[in-house]
Amino acid sequence: CESISLSEVADYCNVNSSYLSNLFHKQLGISYSKHLMQIRMERAAAYLKDSPETKIYEIGEKLGFVSTKHFISVFKKYYGVSPTTYQKEQRES
């Protein structure tokens, strides 16, 4: 849920941030930031599916989003539906 910059990860791994960025692209085919967002969105979907009693704003906070509005916007862009709609669809299936 914390902000984890590429440079922080690079420092932790004792490598240059440019090297790490290139490695991400080479190995995963996407940027570090897109990979991190993918992980957060997958966790958000799991929370919405497995913990329907959890409020949308709580999920956003758990995943490190600074505002609920931003979380909803990113989720909708990623999945094509709002978190509330996604959660409702999961309950119905």
mmCIF file with all atom_site columns, C-alpha atoms in Angstrom:
data_model
loop_
_atom_site.group_PDB
_atom_site.id
_atom_site.type_symbol
_atom_site.label_atom_id
_atom_site.label_alt_id
_atom_site.label_comp_id
_atom_site.label_asym_id
_atom_site.label_entity_id
_atom_site.label_seq_id
_atom_site.pdbx_PDB_ins_code
_atom_site.Cartn_x
_atom_site.Cartn_y
_atom_site.Cartn_z
_atom_site.occupancy
_atom_site.B_iso_or_equiv
_atom_site.pdbx_formal_charge
_atom_site.auth_seq_id
_atom_site.auth_comp_id
_atom_site.auth_asym_id
_atom_site.auth_atom_id
_atom_site.pdbx_PDB_model_num
ATOM 1  C CA . CYS A 1 1  ? 0.000   0.000   0.000   1.00 0.00 ? 1  CYS A CA 1
ATOM 2  C CA . GLU A 1 2  ? 2.977   2.301   0.287   1.00 0.00 ? 2  GLU A CA 1
ATOM 3  C CA . SER A 1 3  ? 4.422   4.343   -2.515  1.00 0.00 ? 3  SER A CA 1
ATOM 4  C CA . ILE A 1 4  ? 7.318   2.328   -3.889  1.00 0.00 ? 4  ILE A CA 1
ATOM 5  C CA . SER A 1 5  ? 9.338   4.215   -6.455  1.00 0.00 ? 5  SER A CA 1
ATOM 6  C CA . LEU A 1 6  ? 11.559  2.574   -9.020  1.00 0.00 ? 6  LEU A CA 1
ATOM 7  C CA . SER A 1 7  ? 14.583  4.336   -7.548  1.00 0.00 ? 7  SER A CA 1
ATOM 8  C CA . GLU A 1 8  ? 13.787  2.967   -4.070  1.00 0.00 ? 8  GLU A CA 1
ATOM 9  C CA . VAL A 1 9  ? 13.600  -0.570  -5.434  1.00 0.00 ? 9  VAL A CA 1
ATOM 10 C CA . ALA A 1 10 ? 16.799  -0.031  -7.417  1.00 0.00 ? 10 ALA A CA 1
ATOM 11 C CA . ASP A 1 11 ? 18.586  1.239   -4.305  1.00 0.00 ? 11 ASP A CA 1
ATOM 12 C CA . TYR A 1 12 ? 17.342  -1.753  -2.316  1.00 0.00 ? 12 TYR A CA 1
ATOM 13 C CA . CYS A 1 13 ? 18.657  -4.098  -5.026  1.00 0.00 ? 13 CYS A CA 1
ATOM 14 C CA . ASN A 1 14 ? 21.919  -2.165  -5.337  1.00 0.00 ? 14 ASN A CA 1
ATOM 15 C CA . VAL A 1 15 ? 21.402  -1.455  -9.033  1.00 0.00 ? 15 VAL A CA 1
ATOM 16 C CA . ASN A 1 16 ? 20.967  1.649   -11.157 1.00 0.00 ? 16 ASN A CA 1
ATOM 17 C CA . SER A 1 17 ? 17.343  2.727   -11.687 1.00 0.00 ? 17 SER A CA 1
ATOM 18 C CA . SER A 1 18 ? 17.843  2.903   -15.477 1.00 0.00 ? 18 SER A CA 1
ATOM 19 C CA . TYR A 1 19 ? 19.128  -0.668  -15.453 1.00 0.00 ? 19 TYR A CA 1
ATOM 20 C CA . LEU A 1 20 ? 16.145  -1.829  -13.408 1.00 0.00 ? 20 LEU A CA 1
ATOM 21 C CA . SER A 1 21 ? 13.731  -0.008  -15.693 1.00 0.00 ? 21 SER A CA 1
ATOM 22 C CA . ASN A 1 22 ? 15.259  -1.655  -18.753 1.00 0.00 ? 22 ASN A CA 1
ATOM 23 C CA . LEU A 1 23 ? 15.174  -5.029  -17.022 1.00 0.00 ? 23 LEU A CA 1
ATOM 24 C CA . PHE A 1 24 ? 11.454  -4.640  -16.288 1.00 0.00 ? 24 PHE A CA 1
ATOM 25 C CA . HIS A 1 25 ? 10.746  -3.828  -19.921 1.00 0.00 ? 25 HIS A CA 1
ATOM 26 C CA . LYS A 1 26 ? 12.870  -6.697  -21.144 1.00 0.00 ? 26 LYS A CA 1
ATOM 27 C CA . GLN A 1 27 ? 11.507  -9.340  -18.751 1.00 0.00 ? 27 GLN A CA 1
ATOM 28 C CA . LEU A 1 28 ? 7.867   -8.284  -18.380 1.00 0.00 ? 28 LEU A CA 1
ATOM 29 C CA . GLY A 1 29 ? 7.210   -6.190  -21.445 1.00 0.00 ? 29 GLY A CA 1
ATOM 30 C CA . ILE A 1 30 ? 5.754   -3.357  -19.356 1.00 0.00 ? 30 ILE A CA 1
ATOM 31 C CA . SER A 1 31 ? 7.078   -0.521  -17.253 1.00 0.00 ? 31 SER A CA 1
ATOM 32 C CA . TYR A 1 32 ? 7.652   -0.737  -13.521 1.00 0.00 ? 32 TYR A CA 1
ATOM 33 C CA . SER A 1 33 ? 4.767   1.645   -12.816 1.00 0.00 ? 33 SER A CA 1
ATOM 34 C CA . LYS A 1 34 ? 2.363   -0.366  -14.986 1.00 0.00 ? 34 LYS A CA 1
ATOM 35 C CA . HIS A 1 35 ? 3.468   -3.563  -13.258 1.00 0.00 ? 35 HIS A CA 1
ATOM 36 C CA . LEU A 1 36 ? 2.879   -2.012  -9.845  1.00 0.00 ? 36 LEU A CA 1
ATOM 37 C CA . MET A 1 37 ? -0.550  -0.762  -10.936 1.00 0.00 ? 37 MET A CA 1
ATOM 38 C CA . GLN A 1 38 ? -1.390  -4.219  -12.288 1.00 0.00 ? 38 GLN A CA 1
ATOM 39 C CA . ILE A 1 39 ? -0.579  -5.767  -8.910  1.00 0.00 ? 39 ILE A CA 1
ATOM 40 C CA . ARG A 1 40 ? -2.675  -3.157  -7.097  1.00 0.00 ? 40 ARG A CA 1
ATOM 41 C CA . MET A 1 41 ? -5.631  -3.658  -9.425  1.00 0.00 ? 41 MET A CA 1
ATOM 42 C CA . GLU A 1 42 ? -5.485  -7.434  -9.040  1.00 0.00 ? 42 GLU A CA 1
ATOM 43 C CA . ARG A 1 43 ? -5.478  -7.022  -5.265  1.00 0.00 ? 43 ARG A CA 1
ATOM 44 C CA . ALA A 1 44 ? -8.368  -4.571  -5.493  1.00 0.00 ? 44 ALA A CA 1
ATOM 45 C CA . ALA A 1 45 ? -10.376 -7.087  -7.525  1.00 0.00 ? 45 ALA A CA 1
ATOM 46 C CA . ALA A 1 46 ? -9.597  -9.801  -4.975  1.00 0.00 ? 46 ALA A CA 1
ATOM 47 C CA . TYR A 1 47 ? -10.710 -7.566  -2.086  1.00 0.00 ? 47 TYR A CA 1
ATOM 48 C CA . LEU A 1 48 ? -13.932 -6.693  -3.911  1.00 0.00 ? 48 LEU A CA 1
ATOM 49 C CA . LYS A 1 49 ? -14.645 -10.355 -4.600  1.00 0.00 ? 49 LYS A CA 1
ATOM 50 C CA . ASP A 1 50 ? -13.542 -11.906 -1.309  1.00 0.00 ? 50 ASP A CA 1
ATOM 51 C CA . SER A 1 51 ? -14.512 -9.161  1.150   1.00 0.00 ? 51 SER A CA 1
ATOM 52 C CA . PRO A 1 52 ? -17.776 -7.608  -0.030  1.00 0.00 ? 52 PRO A CA 1
ATOM 53 C CA . GLU A 1 53 ? -18.297 -5.988  3.371   1.00 0.00 ? 53 GLU A CA 1
ATOM 54 C CA . THR A 1 54 ? -15.178 -3.851  2.910   1.00 0.00 ? 54 THR A CA 1
ATOM 55 C CA . LYS A 1 55 ? -15.938 -0.298  1.805   1.00 0.00 ? 55 LYS A CA 1
ATOM 56 C CA . ILE A 1 56 ? -14.546 0.971   -1.493  1.00 0.00 ? 56 ILE A CA 1
ATOM 57 C CA . TYR A 1 57 ? -12.625 3.768   0.222   1.00 0.00 ? 57 TYR A CA 1
ATOM 58 C CA . GLU A 1 58 ? -11.038 1.244   2.604   1.00 0.00 ? 58 GLU A CA 1
ATOM 59 C CA . ILE A 1 59 ? -9.794  -0.850  -0.314  1.00 0.00 ? 59 ILE A CA 1
ATOM 60 C CA . GLY A 1 60 ? -8.343  2.248   -1.958  1.00 0.00 ? 60 GLY A CA 1
ATOM 61 C CA . GLU A 1 61 ? -6.552  3.165   1.271   1.00 0.00 ? 61 GLU A CA 1
ATOM 62 C CA . LYS A 1 62 ? -5.213  -0.376  1.718   1.00 0.00 ? 62 LYS A CA 1
ATOM 63 C CA . LEU A 1 63 ? -3.731  -0.218  -1.765  1.00 0.00 ? 63 LEU A CA 1
ATOM 64 C CA . GLY A 1 64 ? -2.058  3.145   -1.260  1.00 0.00 ? 64 GLY A CA 1
ATOM 65 C CA . PHE A 1 65 ? -4.320  5.433   -3.243  1.00 0.00 ? 65 PHE A CA 1
ATOM 66 C CA . VAL A 1 66 ? -4.381  8.997   -1.946  1.00 0.00 ? 66 VAL A CA 1
ATOM 67 C CA . SER A 1 67 ? -8.083  9.443   -2.631  1.00 0.00 ? 67 SER A CA 1
ATOM 68 C CA . THR A 1 68 ? -11.130 7.302   -3.251  1.00 0.00 ? 68 THR A CA 1
ATOM 69 C CA . LYS A 1 69 ? -11.886 9.275   -6.394  1.00 0.00 ? 69 LYS A CA 1
ATOM 70 C CA . HIS A 1 70 ? -8.468  8.420   -7.841  1.00 0.00 ? 70 HIS A CA 1
ATOM 71 C CA . PHE A 1 71 ? -8.844  4.754   -6.911  1.00 0.00 ? 71 PHE A CA 1
ATOM 72 C CA . ILE A 1 72 ? -12.253 4.549   -8.591  1.00 0.00 ? 72 ILE A CA 1
ATOM 73 C CA . SER A 1 73 ? -10.933 6.295   -11.697 1.00 0.00 ? 73 SER A CA 1
ATOM 74 C CA . VAL A 1 74 ? -7.928  3.974   -12.040 1.00 0.00 ? 74 VAL A CA 1
ATOM 75 C CA . PHE A 1 75 ? -10.025 0.871   -11.351 1.00 0.00 ? 75 PHE A CA 1
ATOM 76 C CA . LYS A 1 76 ? -12.594 1.885   -13.953 1.00 0.00 ? 76 LYS A CA 1
ATOM 77 C CA . LYS A 1 77 ? -9.884  2.552   -16.522 1.00 0.00 ? 77 LYS A CA 1
ATOM 78 C CA . TYR A 1 78 ? -8.283  -0.836  -15.790 1.00 0.00 ? 78 TYR A CA 1
ATOM 79 C CA . TYR A 1 79 ? -11.422 -3.027  -15.626 1.00 0.00 ? 79 TYR A CA 1
ATOM 80 C CA . GLY A 1 80 ? -13.924 -0.970  -17.610 1.00 0.00 ? 80 GLY A CA 1
ATOM 81 C CA . VAL A 1 81 ? -16.390 -0.761  -14.720 1.00 0.00 ? 81 VAL A CA 1
ATOM 82 C CA . SER A 1 82 ? -16.475 0.962   -11.354 1.00 0.00 ? 82 SER A CA 1
ATOM 83 C CA . PRO A 1 83 ? -15.446 -0.967  -8.227  1.00 0.00 ? 83 PRO A CA 1
ATOM 84 C CA . THR A 1 84 ? -19.072 -1.004  -7.084  1.00 0.00 ? 84 THR A CA 1
ATOM 85 C CA . THR A 1 85 ? -20.276 -2.478  -10.386 1.00 0.00 ? 85 THR A CA 1
ATOM 86 C CA . TYR A 1 86 ? -17.427 -5.010  -10.386 1.00 0.00 ? 86 TYR A CA 1
ATOM 87 C CA . GLN A 1 87 ? -18.323 -6.074  -6.845  1.00 0.00 ? 87 GLN A CA 1
ATOM 88 C CA . LYS A 1 88 ? -22.005 -6.411  -7.764  1.00 0.00 ? 88 LYS A CA 1
ATOM 89 C CA . GLU A 1 89 ? -21.152 -8.502  -10.839 1.00 0.00 ? 89 GLU A CA 1
ATOM 90 C CA . GLN A 1 90 ? -18.950 -10.779 -8.713  1.00 0.00 ? 90 GLN A CA 1
ATOM 91 C CA . ARG A 1 91 ? -21.784 -11.410 -6.275  1.00 0.00 ? 91 ARG A CA 1
ATOM 92 C CA . GLU A 1 92 ? -24.151 -12.298 -9.106  1.00 0.00 ? 92 GLU A CA 1
ATOM 93 C CA . SER A 1 93 ? -21.804 -14.781 -10.749 1.00 0.00 ? 93 SER A CA 1
#
